[in-house]
Short mmCIF file of C-alpha atoms in Angstrom, two decimals:
data_model
loop_
_atom_site.label_atom_id
_atom_site.label_comp_id
_atom_site.label_asym_id
_atom_site.label_seq_id
_atom_site.Cartn_x
_atom_site.Cartn_y
_atom_site.Cartn_z
CA VAL A 1 45.41 -141.28 115.58
CA GLY A 2 44.50 -137.76 116.59
CA PRO A 3 42.05 -136.83 119.34
CA TRP A 4 39.60 -135.72 116.61
CA LEU A 5 38.99 -139.26 115.31
CA PRO A 6 36.45 -140.43 117.95
CA SER A 7 34.45 -137.23 117.51
CA LEU A 8 34.54 -137.56 113.72
CA LEU A 9 33.36 -141.17 113.84
CA ARG A 10 30.59 -140.31 116.30
CA ARG A 11 29.30 -137.42 114.21
CA SER A 12 29.48 -139.51 111.04
CA ALA A 13 27.43 -142.24 112.73
CA GLU A 14 24.88 -139.68 113.93
CA ALA A 15 24.58 -138.21 110.44
CA ALA A 16 24.11 -141.66 108.93
CA GLN A 17 21.38 -142.46 111.46
CA GLN A 18 19.63 -139.18 110.72
CA VAL A 19 19.69 -139.82 106.98
CA ALA A 20 18.54 -143.41 107.40
CA ALA A 21 15.57 -142.18 109.42
CA ARG A 22 14.41 -139.98 106.53
CA GLY A 23 12.61 -141.64 103.69
CA ASP A 24 11.16 -138.62 101.94
CA VAL A 25 14.27 -136.72 100.84
CA GLY A 26 14.13 -136.31 97.08
CA GLN A 27 17.18 -137.15 95.01
CA VAL A 28 17.68 -134.61 92.23
CA ASP A 29 19.34 -136.31 89.28
CA TYR A 30 21.78 -133.74 87.95
CA PHE A 31 24.54 -136.12 86.91
CA THR A 32 24.80 -134.44 83.51
CA LEU A 33 27.77 -133.67 81.28
CA GLU A 34 27.22 -129.94 81.74
CA PHE A 35 27.32 -130.19 85.53
CA VAL A 36 30.37 -132.48 85.42
CA LEU A 37 32.25 -129.97 83.24
CA ILE A 38 31.31 -127.02 85.47
CA MET A 39 31.73 -128.53 88.94
CA GLY A 40 33.76 -131.67 88.31
CA LEU A 41 36.43 -131.98 85.63
CA PRO A 42 37.35 -129.64 82.74
CA ARG A 43 36.76 -131.11 79.30
CA ILE A 44 40.41 -131.99 78.60
CA PHE A 45 40.86 -133.47 82.08
CA LEU A 46 37.66 -135.49 81.71
CA GLY A 47 38.69 -136.82 78.29
CA ALA A 48 42.16 -137.74 79.51
CA SER A 49 40.68 -139.50 82.55
CA ILE A 50 38.32 -141.54 80.39
CA ALA A 51 41.22 -142.51 78.12
CA ALA A 52 43.26 -143.48 81.19
CA GLY A 53 40.38 -145.62 82.44
CA VAL A 54 40.12 -147.43 79.10
CA TRP A 55 43.88 -148.00 79.07
CA LEU A 56 43.86 -149.42 82.59
CA LEU A 57 40.94 -151.71 81.82
CA ALA A 58 42.89 -153.07 78.87
CA ARG A 59 45.87 -153.55 81.19
CA ALA A 60 43.85 -154.85 84.13
CA ARG A 61 45.94 -158.01 84.50
CA ARG A 62 49.12 -156.00 84.88
CA ARG A 63 47.55 -152.99 86.64
CA PRO A 64 44.61 -154.31 88.70
CA LEU A 65 44.55 -151.18 90.86
CA GLY A 66 43.07 -149.23 87.95
CA ALA A 67 40.12 -151.60 87.71
CA LEU A 68 39.60 -151.34 91.47
CA ILE A 69 39.47 -147.53 91.24
CA LEU A 70 36.86 -147.75 88.49
CA LEU A 71 34.82 -150.17 90.60
CA TRP A 72 35.10 -147.76 93.53
CA LEU A 73 33.80 -144.91 91.35
CA ALA A 74 30.92 -147.03 90.08
CA PHE A 75 30.05 -147.96 93.67
CA LEU A 76 29.97 -144.29 94.71
CA ILE A 77 27.69 -143.42 91.80
CA ALA A 78 25.37 -146.26 92.81
CA LEU A 79 25.30 -145.00 96.41
CA ALA A 80 24.44 -141.51 95.18
CA ASN A 81 21.43 -142.80 93.24
CA PRO A 82 19.03 -144.64 95.57
CA SER A 83 16.97 -145.86 92.64
CA VAL A 84 19.98 -148.04 91.85
CA SER A 85 21.38 -148.79 95.30
CA GLY A 86 18.16 -148.92 97.31
CA LEU A 87 19.76 -146.95 100.16
CA PRO A 88 18.01 -143.99 101.87
CA ASN A 89 18.54 -140.69 100.10
CA GLY A 90 20.80 -138.06 101.59
CA PHE A 91 23.88 -139.95 102.75
CA LEU A 92 25.63 -139.31 99.44
CA ASP A 93 24.43 -137.51 96.34
CA ASN A 94 25.52 -136.84 92.78
CA GLY A 95 26.82 -133.38 93.61
CA THR A 96 29.24 -134.80 96.16
CA VAL A 97 30.48 -137.41 93.69
CA ILE A 98 30.91 -134.90 90.87
CA VAL A 99 32.82 -132.36 92.98
CA ALA A 100 35.17 -135.14 94.14
CA LEU A 101 35.79 -136.64 90.68
CA TYR A 102 39.31 -135.21 90.71
CA LEU A 103 40.31 -137.89 93.24
CA PRO A 104 39.73 -141.00 91.08
CA ALA A 105 40.71 -139.01 87.96
CA CYS A 106 44.15 -138.17 89.37
CA LEU A 107 44.71 -141.76 90.42
CA LEU A 108 43.69 -143.10 87.02
CA LEU A 109 45.89 -140.62 85.16
CA GLY A 110 48.86 -141.29 87.41
CA LEU A 111 48.58 -145.05 87.02
CA ALA A 112 48.06 -144.89 83.26
CA LEU A 113 50.91 -142.46 82.63
CA GLY A 114 53.21 -144.43 84.90
CA ASP A 115 52.32 -147.63 83.08
CA MET A 116 52.90 -146.04 79.67
CA ALA A 117 56.23 -144.60 80.77
CA GLY A 118 57.24 -148.02 82.06
CA LEU A 119 56.43 -149.68 78.74
CA VAL A 120 58.29 -147.02 76.74
CA GLY A 121 61.24 -147.17 79.14
CA SER A 122 61.45 -150.95 78.81
CA ALA A 123 61.42 -150.66 75.02
CA LEU A 124 64.16 -148.01 75.10
CA ARG A 125 66.32 -150.08 77.42
CA ALA A 126 65.91 -153.12 75.21
CA ARG A 127 66.89 -151.13 72.10
CA TRP A 128 69.47 -148.61 73.36
CA GLY A 129 70.24 -149.75 76.90
CA ARG A 130 68.75 -146.72 78.65
CA GLY A 131 65.19 -145.90 79.74
CA TRP A 132 65.59 -142.51 81.42
CA PRO A 133 64.31 -140.53 78.38
CA ALA A 134 60.84 -141.94 79.06
CA ASP A 135 60.95 -140.76 82.68
CA LEU A 136 62.21 -137.35 81.58
CA ALA A 137 59.47 -137.01 78.98
CA LEU A 138 56.85 -137.95 81.58
CA ALA A 139 58.18 -135.39 84.08
CA LEU A 140 58.27 -132.65 81.45
CA GLY A 141 54.78 -133.53 80.27
CA VAL A 142 53.39 -133.34 83.79
CA ALA A 143 55.14 -129.99 84.36
CA VAL A 144 53.73 -128.53 81.15
CA ALA A 145 50.24 -129.79 81.98
CA ALA A 146 50.47 -128.33 85.49
CA GLN A 147 51.58 -124.97 84.11
CA GLY A 148 48.71 -124.97 81.65
CA GLY A 149 46.25 -125.76 84.42
CA VAL A 150 47.54 -122.95 86.62
CA GLU A 151 47.40 -120.46 83.75
CA ALA A 152 43.84 -121.53 82.94
CA MET A 153 42.78 -121.01 86.55
CA LEU A 154 44.42 -117.59 86.76
CA SER A 155 42.87 -116.51 83.46
CA TRP A 156 39.37 -116.77 84.92
CA GLY A 157 39.83 -113.60 86.94
CA TYR A 158 36.84 -112.22 88.79
CA GLU A 159 33.60 -114.10 88.12
CA PRO A 160 30.49 -112.17 89.20
CA LEU A 161 28.49 -115.39 89.07
CA ARG A 162 30.39 -116.67 92.11
CA ALA A 163 29.93 -113.54 94.23
CA HIS A 164 27.01 -113.60 96.66
CA VAL A 165 27.12 -109.92 97.58
CA THR A 166 26.39 -107.19 95.03
CA ASN A 167 26.64 -103.42 95.43
CA SER A 168 22.88 -103.39 95.96
CA ASP A 169 23.31 -105.83 98.85
CA LEU A 170 25.97 -103.65 100.46
CA SER A 171 23.56 -100.74 100.72
CA ALA A 172 20.84 -102.99 102.12
CA LEU A 173 23.20 -104.55 104.67
CA GLU A 174 24.19 -101.11 105.90
CA TRP A 175 20.52 -100.17 106.21
CA ILE A 176 19.80 -103.34 108.21
CA ARG A 177 22.66 -102.59 110.59
CA GLU A 178 21.36 -99.07 111.24
CA HIS A 179 17.58 -99.57 111.25
CA THR A 180 16.76 -102.99 112.72
CA PRO A 181 16.96 -104.20 116.35
CA ALA A 182 19.98 -106.21 117.41
CA ASP A 183 17.87 -109.32 118.06
CA ALA A 184 16.19 -109.28 114.62
CA ARG A 185 16.17 -112.57 112.73
CA PHE A 186 15.83 -112.68 108.95
CA ALA A 187 14.42 -115.24 106.54
CA VAL A 188 17.00 -115.54 103.75
CA ALA A 189 17.37 -117.45 100.50
CA SER A 190 19.05 -120.85 100.51
CA ASN A 191 19.57 -123.93 98.40
CA PHE A 192 20.10 -127.61 99.23
CA TRP A 193 23.53 -128.27 97.74
CA LEU A 194 23.36 -131.63 99.52
CA ALA A 195 20.20 -133.54 100.25
CA GLU A 196 20.61 -132.56 103.93
CA GLY A 197 22.87 -129.52 103.60
CA LEU A 198 21.94 -125.89 102.86
CA GLU A 199 24.05 -123.14 101.32
CA GLY A 200 23.58 -119.41 100.90
CA VAL A 201 22.85 -118.05 97.44
CA ASP A 202 22.80 -114.26 97.80
CA GLY A 203 23.66 -111.32 100.04
CA GLY A 204 21.27 -112.53 102.74
CA PHE A 205 23.85 -115.15 103.68
CA TRP A 206 26.15 -112.32 104.82
CA ILE A 207 23.67 -110.57 107.12
CA PRO A 208 25.20 -112.07 110.33
CA TYR A 209 28.71 -111.00 109.32
CA ALA A 210 28.03 -107.60 107.73
CA ALA A 211 25.02 -106.44 109.76
CA GLY A 212 25.24 -108.43 113.00
CA ARG A 213 21.74 -109.93 112.73
CA GLN A 214 20.64 -113.57 112.82
CA THR A 215 19.14 -115.46 109.87
CA THR A 216 17.46 -118.77 109.10
CA LEU A 217 20.68 -120.03 107.51
CA PRO A 218 23.72 -121.09 109.58
CA PRO A 219 27.23 -121.38 108.12
CA MET A 220 27.65 -124.27 105.67
CA VAL A 221 29.70 -126.24 108.20
CA TYR A 222 26.57 -126.75 110.32
CA ILE A 223 26.16 -130.17 108.69
CA ASN A 224 29.44 -131.18 110.36
CA GLU A 225 29.29 -129.23 113.63
CA ALA A 226 25.63 -129.02 114.65
CA THR A 227 23.75 -131.81 116.40
CA PRO A 228 21.48 -134.05 114.31
CA ALA A 229 18.49 -132.32 115.92
CA GLY A 230 19.88 -128.90 114.99
CA ILE A 231 20.53 -129.98 111.41
CA ALA A 232 17.02 -131.40 111.11
CA GLU A 233 15.48 -128.21 112.52
CA THR A 234 17.37 -125.95 110.10
CA ASN A 235 16.49 -128.08 107.09
CA ALA A 236 12.85 -128.47 108.10
CA LEU A 237 12.47 -124.69 108.36
CA ALA A 238 13.89 -124.16 104.87
CA ARG A 239 11.56 -126.79 103.42
CA ALA A 240 8.56 -125.32 105.22
CA MET A 241 9.40 -121.85 103.90
CA ASP A 242 9.57 -123.15 100.33
CA ALA A 243 6.37 -125.19 100.70
CA ALA A 244 4.19 -122.35 102.03
CA ALA A 245 1.10 -122.01 99.85
CA SER A 246 0.13 -118.48 100.88
CA ALA A 247 1.53 -115.37 102.50
CA GLU A 248 -0.35 -116.20 105.71
CA GLU A 249 1.09 -119.71 105.80
CA PHE A 250 4.59 -118.39 105.12
CA ALA A 251 4.20 -115.83 107.91
CA ALA A 252 3.06 -118.55 110.30
CA VAL A 253 6.16 -120.61 109.48
CA LEU A 254 8.39 -117.63 110.26
CA GLN A 255 6.56 -116.78 113.49
CA ARG A 256 6.96 -120.33 114.81
CA ALA A 257 10.70 -120.07 114.12
CA GLY A 258 11.04 -116.68 115.80
CA VAL A 259 11.68 -114.89 112.52
CA ASP A 260 10.30 -111.38 112.16
CA TYR A 261 12.07 -110.06 109.04
CA ALA A 262 12.71 -111.27 105.49
CA TYR A 263 15.42 -110.41 103.00
CA ARG A 264 14.93 -110.57 99.23
CA GLY A 265 18.14 -110.69 97.24
CA ILE A 266 18.73 -110.48 93.50
CA ARG A 267 21.01 -113.45 92.89
CA ALA A 268 18.41 -116.23 92.99
CA GLU A 269 14.65 -116.60 93.07
CA GLN A 270 12.91 -118.33 95.97
CA PRO A 271 9.40 -119.86 96.05
CA TRP A 272 8.44 -117.58 98.95
CA TYR A 273 9.54 -114.28 97.42
CA CYS A 274 6.08 -113.76 95.96
CA TRP A 275 4.50 -113.76 99.44
CA LEU A 276 6.56 -110.73 100.44
CA GLU A 277 4.46 -108.63 98.07
CA ASP A 278 1.35 -109.15 100.21
CA ALA A 279 1.12 -105.81 102.00
CA ASP A 280 -1.46 -107.16 104.46
CA VAL A 281 1.09 -109.62 105.84
CA PHE A 282 4.49 -108.01 105.21
CA GLN A 283 5.52 -104.39 105.58
CA PRO A 284 8.18 -103.28 103.07
CA LEU A 285 10.91 -101.41 104.92
CA TYR A 286 13.61 -101.09 102.29
CA GLU A 287 13.47 -101.55 98.51
CA ALA A 288 16.24 -100.48 96.16
CA GLU A 289 17.80 -101.96 93.01
CA GLY A 290 15.94 -105.24 93.35
CA VAL A 291 16.86 -105.85 97.01
CA GLY A 292 14.17 -105.70 99.68
CA VAL A 293 13.78 -105.88 103.46
CA TYR A 294 10.37 -106.77 104.92
CA ARG A 295 8.86 -107.12 108.39
CA LEU A 296 5.93 -109.24 109.49
CA ARG A 297 2.93 -107.12 110.42
#
């Protein structure tokens, strides 16, 4: 094993302990067909995987591995839904399971196609004394499917929905670089893509890289590289920002965290954006094309 294994196991244990210590993390149930099709498996891939699962269940005595994979998937779904498993929220969620559906899907498809090819090959050998046409047909089918998948991916082209930074953000980032102190720290928009993991959602995520200023949001890998205390502190700040019931309360949250600026992007709304409009608490420094930069008074 590599030298990274002890560190990986230690950090995994620390993360599990941190999650187990939290009992108030809400589990958002977004295991829907729409989310599966967008973030998990394309419609054709999903349908083929379901058909493969049905085939392998029918052939469970001959292909028990297929049934084990389906049990594994069911177990993961149960772990991701504490109302079913009874485990603390946060260790695994539906989003993680959906994004990783390609793993069991590929295994199911491979087993089912291999089993079908074996049956057809046996029938051909019994009738004509040769079974290689079945293997050839399987190889050609996989090649055609792979080509179709690659062409479908390439046909997407540029998707504005997946771009955090807009032209409006570029102008604001340049303004921040030229008009704010080097030690400025910004409150920026974020979203819990995991129960204990934040992600950026707009141009504010790029402030450290494009403007050289700090923000309330570390890189996404913080859930793997930061200490449990650091992870908890980052997540608690984001929750406190969203939970603020007034501009004064929001400002107090930022002051305790050493944050003196706020960035309002245009890609996603945040519960605290409305507090930035309170001129008694926040001074607008830059506003253009929906993007704004504010400073605590």
